[in-house]
Amino acid sequence: MSPTKTGLRSLMKLALGLTAVPLVAADWQYKSRPDLAPPILNITIPATADVESGYIFIAPFAGFPEGTRHGPLQAAPYIFTDTGDLVWSGFTYFSIWATNFQAGRYKGKDVLFSFEGSHNAAYGHGHGHTTFLDQNYNTIRELRAGNHRLTDKHEFIIINEKTALIQIYHPVPYDLSPYGGSPEQQWIVDARFQELDIESGEVLFEWSSLEHVDPSEAFLPLNPGQAGSGYNSSDAWDYFHINSVDKDDQGNYLISARDANAAYKIDGRTSEILWQLSGKSTDFKLGEGVEFAFQHHARYLSRSEDGKKEVISVYDNSAHGTENGRGGEVHFNATSAGKIIEVDTENWTATLVQGFYPPDDLLSKSQGSTQVQPNGNVLVNWGSEGAITEYKPNGEPIFHFYMDSGSLGEGVENYRGFRYNWTGIPHEAPAVVALNDDDEGQTSIYVSWNGDTETKHWRFYEIYASGKRELLGTVARKSFETVLTVDRTGIKNIQAVALGVQGEKLVTSSVVKPDVLIQEYKSGQSVKSSKGNSKSSKSSKGSSGSSSESSTKIEKPCGGGFMGWLMFKGQKIIRPEDL
């Protein structure tokens, strides 16, 4: 019996209610996972054979306010291949807002970790904790700051598989009159960092900027308030702004202080400053190209045998934005850059070893990272510009992409970006959907396994009521989703098996029944049946990027035009205008 008009309206309301939820506002990239809508990378310089091995780790988000239709449909941590194919979507694995997504080792095992918590875009900080996932994508640990502090979003790095470095945004009352403050302005940020024992959470070391660096070192003055105006704890003057911490093999720390335009080496025993690079009180004579401003992500790279020369990397923003609406933007150079710098503590000179400049004129007013790869390549993440470039050691770009395509690419930001080798074996079962196309006499079977890096082939079986199974076919896995098309319908039950590099069975899916071919209405477009293998998203030059056409569209004549509908639980749902 056909549904009544009232029933159709009820179904339509239910469908519209569902599509209003971000989780299901997907773009139908994957038949087996219609709930996922990862970014479609816009690759403008395809990866050459010289790129380092491994996957790309990012956590893009929208720089525009929510609801403005900019940025990723699903802001989350992601793992991608160099071709832009999805490996893992971390959507819903972390709460509220996630950033600084990385891979590392803890207690002899590979892990993933990410900050999750609140995000204050106007002042460039957040409060939350760091969450660890194992290779099966199970949550295994959460780590928070000690001594009654709140973990900030900016830093998390594992040291020797046992301890972790974190950064803390800690507002305190302070006399700001020497810095132009009125009697009402009396809050400042005491920028701190801690080293924690990951297992116990014990604080092993804590450092305070106010105990060692006077606020007069700030490059952003108290007024007009670009870094906070000091009227209350939420608006505290962030004169120093630690955004990275690292530790060398001698137990000393390297910190980046963005709002002081400086990097500092800290004695791991006494907490004293051993040297300052750049800023108002630099200890070094800076060579050409060394000076940086509003930088991020300072890291130790090497040290000479006599200890008199050290090499570090840093991301030089050379710009500061006006996210809180106060004051003007500050620009030091025309573009941002990744930099490798050698400091000489005998002659007190600093030399630019190599700069890594954007293939496009990118100037990021916030965020950014510079990661030196094991083979000497350098991966630069352009922060608020939403792009990543990999370079050969000589500065030649060999891979460049933006983190989303088309109109969604506008306003995409990414705090840090990395490349890591990673082996993932998901704890969840593979997702399988089989779709009957009676018009073509075919059944298409789609399978994906979110986070899987090990499957090389998928094998598909028809399962009979007696328990007997019949092989339908085996397909090489080439992308996130794999499809097998069988030239017949009437298959009752289907199961997929993942095979490893040696043909070994990795996992068996649940048994699914074929459904009718998914319908999708696209206003103003011609519609036709889609066939063939599912392909991974590919990017090409141009702002719109490109991807394989993954939407299934069936031509259905209805009077003088087309009737568009969606399938919901096996029922056709008519568009409101067709009621």
mmCIF file of N, CA and C in Angstrom, residues 68 86 158 240 264-265 287 298 333 372 413 433 437 529 543 563:
data_model
loop_
_atom_site.group_PDB
_atom_site.id
_atom_site.type_symbol
_atom_site.label_atom_id
_atom_site.label_comp_id
_atom_site.label_asym_id
_atom_site.label_seq_id
_atom_site.Cartn_x
_atom_site.Cartn_y
_atom_site.Cartn_z
ATOM 1 N N THR A 68 28.366 29.285 9.360
ATOM 2 C CA THR A 68 28.611 30.174 8.220
ATOM 3 C C THR A 68 29.003 29.412 6.957
ATOM 4 N N LEU A 86 41.334 9.130 2.337
ATOM 5 C CA LEU A 86 41.131 9.029 3.779
ATOM 6 C C LEU A 86 41.646 7.692 4.310
ATOM 7 N N ILE A 158 55.601 13.748 23.891
ATOM 8 C CA ILE A 158 56.051 12.657 24.755
ATOM 9 C C ILE A 158 57.565 12.602 24.741
ATOM 10 N N PHE A 240 53.382 36.903 27.102
ATOM 11 C CA PHE A 240 54.459 35.972 26.764
ATOM 12 C C PHE A 240 53.996 34.888 25.787
ATOM 13 N N TYR A 264 63.566 30.497 24.048
ATOM 14 C CA TYR A 264 64.412 30.487 25.231
ATOM 15 C C TYR A 264 64.859 29.064 25.536
ATOM 16 N N LYS A 265 66.121 28.941 25.943
ATOM 17 C CA LYS A 265 66.612 27.669 26.469
ATOM 18 C C LYS A 265 66.610 27.766 27.985
ATOM 19 N N GLY A 287 71.958 36.496 12.111
ATOM 20 C CA GLY A 287 72.341 36.535 10.711
ATOM 21 C C GLY A 287 71.140 36.827 9.829
ATOM 22 N N ALA A 298 58.943 25.541 18.174
ATOM 23 C CA ALA A 298 60.408 25.447 18.236
ATOM 24 C C ALA A 298 60.802 24.041 18.703
ATOM 25 N N ASN A 333 57.149 40.176 7.987
ATOM 26 C CA ASN A 333 57.628 39.807 6.660
ATOM 27 C C ASN A 333 56.431 39.566 5.748
ATOM 28 N N VAL A 372 60.800 18.359 10.900
ATOM 29 C CA VAL A 372 61.893 17.781 10.131
ATOM 30 C C VAL A 372 61.725 16.264 10.115
ATOM 31 N N GLU A 413 41.446 26.155 8.963
ATOM 32 C CA GLU A 413 42.684 26.340 9.711
ATOM 33 C C GLU A 413 43.134 25.008 10.286
ATOM 34 N N VAL A 433 27.757 -2.375 2.849
ATOM 35 C CA VAL A 433 26.418 -2.154 2.322
ATOM 36 C C VAL A 433 26.368 -2.755 0.919
ATOM 37 N N ASP A 437 20.597 -3.101 -7.991
ATOM 38 C CA ASP A 437 20.144 -2.262 -9.096
ATOM 39 C C ASP A 437 19.389 -3.186 -10.058
ATOM 40 N N SER A 529 22.454 6.586 -13.659
ATOM 41 C CA SER A 529 22.944 5.501 -12.825
ATOM 42 C C SER A 529 24.459 5.540 -12.758
ATOM 43 N N SER A 543 41.024 25.917 -7.083
ATOM 44 C CA SER A 543 40.483 26.070 -5.746
ATOM 45 C C SER A 543 39.430 25.048 -5.401
ATOM 46 N N MET A 563 11.465 12.998 -10.720
ATOM 47 C CA MET A 563 11.032 12.851 -9.335
ATOM 48 C C MET A 563 12.253 12.500 -8.499
#
